[in-house]
XYZ file of C-alpha atoms in Angstrom:
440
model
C 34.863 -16.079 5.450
C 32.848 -18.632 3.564
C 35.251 -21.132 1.898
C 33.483 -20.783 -1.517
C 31.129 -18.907 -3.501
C 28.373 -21.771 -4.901
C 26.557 -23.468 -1.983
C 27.876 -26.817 -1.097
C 24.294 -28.238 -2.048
C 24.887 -27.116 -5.676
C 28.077 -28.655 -5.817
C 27.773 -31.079 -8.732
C 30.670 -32.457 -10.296
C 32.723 -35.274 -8.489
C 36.157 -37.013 -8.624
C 35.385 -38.702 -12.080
C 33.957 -35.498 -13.367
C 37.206 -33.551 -12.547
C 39.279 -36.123 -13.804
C 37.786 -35.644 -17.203
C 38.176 -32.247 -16.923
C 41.726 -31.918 -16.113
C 42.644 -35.005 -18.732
C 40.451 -33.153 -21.187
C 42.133 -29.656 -20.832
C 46.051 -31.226 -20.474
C 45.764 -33.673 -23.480
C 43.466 -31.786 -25.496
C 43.957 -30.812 -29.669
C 47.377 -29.298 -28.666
C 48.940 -32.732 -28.001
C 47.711 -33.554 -31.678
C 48.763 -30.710 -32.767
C 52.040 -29.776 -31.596
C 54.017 -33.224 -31.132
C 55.206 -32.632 -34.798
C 56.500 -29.046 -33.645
C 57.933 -30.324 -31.145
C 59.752 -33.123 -32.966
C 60.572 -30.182 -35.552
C 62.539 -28.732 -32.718
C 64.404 -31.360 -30.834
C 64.045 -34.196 -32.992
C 64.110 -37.763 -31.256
C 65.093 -35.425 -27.993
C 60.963 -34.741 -28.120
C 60.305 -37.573 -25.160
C 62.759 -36.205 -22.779
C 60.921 -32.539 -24.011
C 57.427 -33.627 -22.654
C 59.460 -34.815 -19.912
C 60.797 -31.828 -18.658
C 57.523 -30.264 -19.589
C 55.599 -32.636 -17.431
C 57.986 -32.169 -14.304
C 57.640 -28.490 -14.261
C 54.119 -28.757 -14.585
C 53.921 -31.209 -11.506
C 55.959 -28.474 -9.505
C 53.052 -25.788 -9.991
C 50.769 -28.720 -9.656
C 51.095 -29.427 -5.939
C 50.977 -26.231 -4.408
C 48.096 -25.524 -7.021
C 46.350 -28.760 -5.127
C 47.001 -27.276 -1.569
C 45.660 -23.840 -2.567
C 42.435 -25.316 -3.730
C 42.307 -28.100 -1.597
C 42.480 -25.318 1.780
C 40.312 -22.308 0.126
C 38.023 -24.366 -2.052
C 36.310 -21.638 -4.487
C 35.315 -20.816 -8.173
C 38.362 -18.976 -10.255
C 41.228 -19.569 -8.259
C 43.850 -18.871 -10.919
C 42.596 -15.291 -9.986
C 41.153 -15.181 -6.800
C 44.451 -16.604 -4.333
C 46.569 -14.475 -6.071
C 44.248 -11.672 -5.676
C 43.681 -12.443 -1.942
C 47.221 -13.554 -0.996
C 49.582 -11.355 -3.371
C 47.948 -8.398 -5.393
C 44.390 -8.039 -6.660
C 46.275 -5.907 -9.980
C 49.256 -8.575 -10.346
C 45.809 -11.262 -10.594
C 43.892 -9.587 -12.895
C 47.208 -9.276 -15.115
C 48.006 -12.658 -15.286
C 44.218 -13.878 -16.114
C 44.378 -11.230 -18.763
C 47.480 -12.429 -19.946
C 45.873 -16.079 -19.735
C 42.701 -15.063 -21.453
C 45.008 -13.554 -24.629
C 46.545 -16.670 -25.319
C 43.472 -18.091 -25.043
C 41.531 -16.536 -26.992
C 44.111 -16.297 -29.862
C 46.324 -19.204 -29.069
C 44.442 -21.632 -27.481
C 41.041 -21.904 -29.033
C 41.899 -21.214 -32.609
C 44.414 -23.979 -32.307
C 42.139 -27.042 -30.655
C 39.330 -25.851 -33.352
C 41.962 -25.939 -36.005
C 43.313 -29.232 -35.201
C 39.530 -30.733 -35.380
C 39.277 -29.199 -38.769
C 42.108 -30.472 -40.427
C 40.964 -34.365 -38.793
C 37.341 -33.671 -40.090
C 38.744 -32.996 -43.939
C 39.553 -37.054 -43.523
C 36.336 -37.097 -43.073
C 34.127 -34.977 -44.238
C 34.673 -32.346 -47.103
C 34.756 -28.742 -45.180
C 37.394 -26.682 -44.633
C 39.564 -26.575 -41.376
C 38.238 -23.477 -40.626
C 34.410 -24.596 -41.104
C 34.467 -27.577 -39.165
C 36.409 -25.324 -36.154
C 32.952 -22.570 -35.876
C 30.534 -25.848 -35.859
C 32.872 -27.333 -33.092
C 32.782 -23.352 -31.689
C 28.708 -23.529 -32.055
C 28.082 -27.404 -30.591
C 29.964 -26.345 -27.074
C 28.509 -22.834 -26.586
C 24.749 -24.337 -26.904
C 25.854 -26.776 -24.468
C 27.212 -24.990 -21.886
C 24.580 -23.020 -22.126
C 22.413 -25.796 -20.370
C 24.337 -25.834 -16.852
C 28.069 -27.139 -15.854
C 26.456 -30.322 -15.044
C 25.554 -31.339 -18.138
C 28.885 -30.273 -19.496
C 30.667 -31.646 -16.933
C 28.821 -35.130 -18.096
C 28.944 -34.949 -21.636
C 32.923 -34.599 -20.870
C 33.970 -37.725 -19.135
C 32.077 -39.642 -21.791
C 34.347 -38.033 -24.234
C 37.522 -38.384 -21.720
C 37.008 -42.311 -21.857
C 36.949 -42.374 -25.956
C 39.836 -40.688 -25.668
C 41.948 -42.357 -23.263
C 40.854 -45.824 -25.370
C 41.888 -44.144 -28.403
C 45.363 -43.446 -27.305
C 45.713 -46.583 -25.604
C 45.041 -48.054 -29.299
C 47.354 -45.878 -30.974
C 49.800 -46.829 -28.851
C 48.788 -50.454 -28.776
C 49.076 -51.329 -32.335
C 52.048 -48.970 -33.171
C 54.503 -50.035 -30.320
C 55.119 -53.031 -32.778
C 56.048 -51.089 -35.835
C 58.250 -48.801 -33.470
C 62.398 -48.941 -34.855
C 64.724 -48.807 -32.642
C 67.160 -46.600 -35.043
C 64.484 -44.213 -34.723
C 64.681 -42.991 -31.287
C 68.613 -42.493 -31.405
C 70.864 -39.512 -30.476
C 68.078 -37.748 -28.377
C 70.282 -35.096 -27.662
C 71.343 -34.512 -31.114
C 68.977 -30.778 -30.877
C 70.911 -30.293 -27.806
C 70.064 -29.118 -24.100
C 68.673 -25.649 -26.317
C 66.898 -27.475 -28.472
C 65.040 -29.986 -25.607
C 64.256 -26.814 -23.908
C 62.734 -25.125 -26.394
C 60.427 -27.850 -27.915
C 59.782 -28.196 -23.939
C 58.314 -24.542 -23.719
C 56.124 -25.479 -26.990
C 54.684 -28.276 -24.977
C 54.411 -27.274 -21.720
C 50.588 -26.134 -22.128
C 49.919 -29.516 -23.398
C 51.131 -30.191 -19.771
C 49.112 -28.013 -18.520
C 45.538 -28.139 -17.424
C 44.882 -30.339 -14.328
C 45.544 -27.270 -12.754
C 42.545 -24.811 -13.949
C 40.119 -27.334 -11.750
C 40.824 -24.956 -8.843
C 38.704 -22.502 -10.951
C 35.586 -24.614 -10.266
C 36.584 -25.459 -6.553
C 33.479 -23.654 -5.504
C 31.155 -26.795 -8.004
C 32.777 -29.992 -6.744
C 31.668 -32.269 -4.294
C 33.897 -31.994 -1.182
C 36.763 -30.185 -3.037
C 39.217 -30.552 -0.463
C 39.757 -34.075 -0.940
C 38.464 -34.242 -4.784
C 41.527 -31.857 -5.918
C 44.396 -33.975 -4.776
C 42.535 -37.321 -6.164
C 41.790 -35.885 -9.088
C 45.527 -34.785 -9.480
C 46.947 -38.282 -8.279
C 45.039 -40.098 -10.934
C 45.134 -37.607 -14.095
C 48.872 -36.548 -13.805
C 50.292 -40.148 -13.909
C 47.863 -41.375 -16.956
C 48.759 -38.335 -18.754
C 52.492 -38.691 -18.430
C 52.279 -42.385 -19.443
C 49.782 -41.637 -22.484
C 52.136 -38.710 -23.323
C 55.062 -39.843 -23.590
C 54.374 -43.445 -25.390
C 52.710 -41.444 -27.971
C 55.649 -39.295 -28.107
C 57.900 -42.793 -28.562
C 55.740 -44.948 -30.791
C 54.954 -41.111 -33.278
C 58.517 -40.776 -33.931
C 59.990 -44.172 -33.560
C 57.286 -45.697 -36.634
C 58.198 -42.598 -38.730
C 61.416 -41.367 -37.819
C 62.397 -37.773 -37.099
C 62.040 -36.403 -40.691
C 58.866 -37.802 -41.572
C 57.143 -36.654 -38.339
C 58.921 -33.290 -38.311
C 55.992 -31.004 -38.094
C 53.036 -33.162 -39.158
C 50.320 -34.451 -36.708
C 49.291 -37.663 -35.345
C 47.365 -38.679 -38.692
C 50.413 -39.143 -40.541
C 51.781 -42.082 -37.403
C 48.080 -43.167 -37.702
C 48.442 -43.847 -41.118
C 51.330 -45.978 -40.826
C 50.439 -48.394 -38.827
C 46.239 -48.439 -38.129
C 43.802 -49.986 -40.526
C 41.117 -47.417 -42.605
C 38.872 -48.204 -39.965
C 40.753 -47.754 -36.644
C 42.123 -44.282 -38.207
C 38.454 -43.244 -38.501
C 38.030 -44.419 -34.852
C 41.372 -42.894 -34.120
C 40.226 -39.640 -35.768
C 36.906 -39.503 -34.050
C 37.651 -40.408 -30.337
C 40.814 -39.423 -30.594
C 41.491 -35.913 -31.897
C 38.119 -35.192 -31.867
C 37.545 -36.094 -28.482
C 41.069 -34.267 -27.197
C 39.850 -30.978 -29.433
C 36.224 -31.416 -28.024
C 37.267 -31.772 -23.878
C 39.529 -28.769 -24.568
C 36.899 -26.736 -26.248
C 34.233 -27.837 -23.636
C 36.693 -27.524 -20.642
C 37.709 -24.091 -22.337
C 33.898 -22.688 -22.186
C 33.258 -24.187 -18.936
C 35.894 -22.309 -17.546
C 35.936 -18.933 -19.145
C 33.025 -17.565 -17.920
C 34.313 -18.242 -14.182
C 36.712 -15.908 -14.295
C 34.545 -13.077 -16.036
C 31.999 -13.876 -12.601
C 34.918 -13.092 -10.307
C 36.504 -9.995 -12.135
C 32.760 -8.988 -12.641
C 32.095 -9.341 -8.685
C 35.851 -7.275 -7.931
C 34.121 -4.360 -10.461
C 36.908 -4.764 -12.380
C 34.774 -6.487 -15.140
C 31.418 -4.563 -16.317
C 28.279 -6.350 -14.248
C 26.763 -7.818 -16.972
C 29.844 -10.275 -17.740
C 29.088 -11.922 -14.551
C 25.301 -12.102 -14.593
C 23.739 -15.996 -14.924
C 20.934 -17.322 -16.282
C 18.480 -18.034 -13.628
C 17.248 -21.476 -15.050
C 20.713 -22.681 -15.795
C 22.910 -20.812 -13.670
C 25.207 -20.316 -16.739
C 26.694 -16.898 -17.432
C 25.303 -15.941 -20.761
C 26.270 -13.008 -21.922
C 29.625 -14.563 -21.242
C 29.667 -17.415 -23.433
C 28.518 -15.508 -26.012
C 31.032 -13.357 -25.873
C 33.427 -15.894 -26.015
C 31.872 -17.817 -28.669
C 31.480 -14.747 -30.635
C 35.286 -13.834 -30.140
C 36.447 -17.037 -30.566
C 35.467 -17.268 -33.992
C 35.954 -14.228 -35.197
C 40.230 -14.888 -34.389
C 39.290 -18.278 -35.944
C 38.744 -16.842 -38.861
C 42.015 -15.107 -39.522
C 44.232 -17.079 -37.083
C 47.958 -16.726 -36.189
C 50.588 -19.252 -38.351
C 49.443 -22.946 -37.168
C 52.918 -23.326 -35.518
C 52.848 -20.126 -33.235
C 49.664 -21.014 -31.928
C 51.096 -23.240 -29.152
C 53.457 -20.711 -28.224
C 50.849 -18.188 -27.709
C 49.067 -20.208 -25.600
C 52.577 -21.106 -22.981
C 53.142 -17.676 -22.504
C 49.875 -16.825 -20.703
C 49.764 -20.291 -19.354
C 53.405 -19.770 -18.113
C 52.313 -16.377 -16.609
C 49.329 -17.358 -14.684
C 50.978 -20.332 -12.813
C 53.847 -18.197 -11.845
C 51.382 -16.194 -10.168
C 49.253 -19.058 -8.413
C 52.948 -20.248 -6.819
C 53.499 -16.524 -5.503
C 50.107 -16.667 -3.876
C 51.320 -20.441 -2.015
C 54.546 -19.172 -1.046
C 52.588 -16.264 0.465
C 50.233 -18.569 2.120
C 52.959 -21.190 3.183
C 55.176 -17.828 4.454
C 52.065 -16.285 6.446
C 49.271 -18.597 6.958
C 45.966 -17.540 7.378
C 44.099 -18.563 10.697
C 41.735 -21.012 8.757
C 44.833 -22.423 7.074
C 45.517 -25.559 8.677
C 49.062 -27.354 7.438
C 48.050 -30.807 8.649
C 45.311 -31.400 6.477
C 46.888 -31.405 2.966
C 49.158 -34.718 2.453
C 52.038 -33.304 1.760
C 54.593 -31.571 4.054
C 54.789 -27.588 3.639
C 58.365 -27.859 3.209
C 57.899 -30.134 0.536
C 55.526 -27.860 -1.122
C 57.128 -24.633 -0.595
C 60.382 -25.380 -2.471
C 58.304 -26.709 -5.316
C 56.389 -23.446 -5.751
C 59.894 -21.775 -5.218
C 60.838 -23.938 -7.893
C 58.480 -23.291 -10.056
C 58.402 -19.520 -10.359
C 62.113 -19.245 -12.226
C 61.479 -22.485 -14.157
C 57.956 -21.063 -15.540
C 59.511 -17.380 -16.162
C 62.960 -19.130 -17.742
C 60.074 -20.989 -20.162
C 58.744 -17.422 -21.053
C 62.113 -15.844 -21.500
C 63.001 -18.799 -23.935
C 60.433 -18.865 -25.536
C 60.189 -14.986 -26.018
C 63.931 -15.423 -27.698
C 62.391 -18.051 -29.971
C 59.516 -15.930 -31.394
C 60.198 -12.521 -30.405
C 57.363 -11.020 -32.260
C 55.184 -12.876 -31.110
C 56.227 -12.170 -27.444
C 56.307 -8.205 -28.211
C 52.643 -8.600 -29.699
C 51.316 -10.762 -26.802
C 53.137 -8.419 -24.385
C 51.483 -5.263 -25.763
C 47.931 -6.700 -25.445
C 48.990 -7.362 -21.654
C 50.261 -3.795 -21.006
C 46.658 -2.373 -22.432
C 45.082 -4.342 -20.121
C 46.915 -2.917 -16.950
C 45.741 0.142 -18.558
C 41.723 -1.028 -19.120
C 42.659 -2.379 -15.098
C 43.679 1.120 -13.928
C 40.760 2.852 -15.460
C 37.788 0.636 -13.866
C 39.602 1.017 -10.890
C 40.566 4.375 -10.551
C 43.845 2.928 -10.301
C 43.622 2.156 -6.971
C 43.011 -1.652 -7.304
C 40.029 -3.628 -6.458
C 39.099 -3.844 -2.349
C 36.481 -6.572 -2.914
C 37.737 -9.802 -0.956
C 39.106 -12.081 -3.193
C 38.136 -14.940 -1.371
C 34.436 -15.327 -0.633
């Protein structure tokens, strides 16, 4: 059993390339977005919230690393679940994912671009969000390789622009400010913890292009060991620096613009607005299409998913019929979106789902190994790594559950989409479930 489906020869993204990926998809609009919310919600308390969010993140993180580091391939959120626990429990949870995608995730970066863009240019939110929409279907049109490029240039604007915000607002930062941070109480830390953990999120959807990196058993544990720790320090001194210039009141569910304001010149905010938010909305959206039509190729290959999903242009290798579909999609929810603030919490509860999943496929793997499985060759012990997927699975579900309390509604709505989707599963399948190996 080959250890991935795209030819080691084709293989053309490497450690820098994933990097910028995974930075791209955890920082992203949402971080822009959603630190107000999350300041709405637990007030100075919002630090130790990314905090919590981070470390529960990092717990799926690791096993996620071993899983893609031993069975390198192309959709992994789907296809070691599929192979190691249940080919119907997979397909639910990257249904689940691809609902809070597709009305959480991607409304919500292209939203967050348009309301930086009206600083700039005079279009509506919604306007700037379907040019955004446009720019990264033509482009991923043209191959992962040029995608994959055209995102670590944007992953280094970004990284400088959030090393300037917090550069020249550390100094403006009161001390009064970031008092009583557990004033919203344990409830309250947890909460604005389950609105942020998909801004946590994302280093771990690189094991969906395991199968396109060069030497992906090594790459995927680099890639985490250098994006997780520059993420958690950009993360939470932008958390700091937001609410201690501002104070909890003022930041209270506003974006980055309004800390920007305080304390950056006209020119560095335009900078700001362009490498920053732009660039974080931009990596998402362009991580976002680069990864979607990975999964249609596998469900497509299981039959769950009609042929034509999965078929690829022959010049560029890209699946077109896919993108389109998303773009197409995509837009159409942009155009009559969910409330700004429920956006984020769409997007946790499919991002939630599918990670509980990934860690039942490693326990299942660290429980009954394979033959090609070999437990030496990852760097950290199995022990180690089995209690953190353990770990994980009641820590991700307890976010779900909380969150479901939180905005009920919007739980029972993103719940009922999930339960037609076991039915759509059961009728291309004859309700028997797919047989195709998961793993190719």
């Amino acid at each position: 059993m080959a250890a991935s489906n795209t030819p080691q020869s084709d293989a053309d993204i490497g450690l820098l390339d994933a990097v910028a990926i995974e930075v791209g998809l955890i920082i992203g609009g949402a971080l822009f977005a959603l630190v107000g919310v999350g300041v709405d919600i637990a007030g100075t308390g919002v630090v130790l919230s990314f905090g919590v969010a981070i470390t529960i993140a990092v717990l799926g993180l690791v096993p996620t690393a071993m899983l893609g580091a031993s069975f390198p391939t192309t959709c992994g959120h789907y296809r070691y679940p599929a192979r190691f626990v249940s080919p119907a429990l997979a397909f639910l949870a990257a249904w689940g994912l691809g609902i809070s995608m597709f009305a959480g995730g991607l409304p919500l970066y292209a939203l967050t671009a348009g309301e930086y863009l009206t600083a700039l240019v005079p279009f509506s939110a919604t306007a700037s969000g379907i040019a955004l929409l446009t720019l990264f279907f033509v482009l991923n049109l043209f191959g992962i390789r040029l995608a994959a490029k055209v995102q670590l240039l944007m992953f280094v604007g970004l990284v400088v622009a959030l090393g300037a915000f917090v550069a020249f607002g550390a100094p403006t930062v009161e001390a009064a400010n970031l008092t009583s941070p557990f004033a919203s109480g344990p409830v309250g830390i947890l909460a604005a913890a389950g609105v942020l953990y998909f801004t946590c999120l994302g280093a771990n959807f690189v094991i969906d292009i395991g199968g396109d990196l060069r030497d992906a058993t090594v790459t995927i544990p680099r890639s985490f060991l250098l994006s997780i720790p520059l993420v958690f320090l950009l993360y939470v001194s932008v958390a700091a620096v937001a609410v201690g210039s501002l104070g909890v009141e003022a930041m209270a569910g506003q974006t980055l613009e309004i800390a920007a304001e305080r304390f950056l010149s006209p020119a560095f905010q335009t900078v700001f607005i362009i490498c920053g938010a732009l660039f974080a909305v931009a990596t998402s959206l362009n991580a976002t299409f680069i990864l979607i039509p990975k999964y249609a190729e596998a469900l497509a290959d299981d039959g769950v998913f009609p042929a034509a999903l999965g078929a690829t242009n022959d010049r560029f290798g890209t699946a077109h019929w896919t993108l389109l579909g998303t773009y197409l999609l995509s837009a159409a929810i942009l155009l009559a979106p969910l409330p700004f603030e429920q956006l984020g919490t769409m997007l946790a509860f499919g991002g939630a789902l599918v990670v509980t999943v990934v860690m039942l496929a490693a326990i299942s793997v660290l429980r009954d190994p394979p033959s090609e499985f070999d437990r030496e060759a990852f760097p950290v012990s199995t022990r180690v790594v089995y209690a953190m997927a353990v770990l994980a699975v009641p820590l991700n579900l307890l976010l779900i559950a909380l969150l479901a309390t939180q905005s009920t509604t919007l739980f029972l709505a993103w719940a009922g989409l999930v339960a037609l989707g076991v039915l759509f599963y059961h009728v291309r399948t004859d309700g028997i479930g797919s047989t195709a190996e998961a793993v190719e």
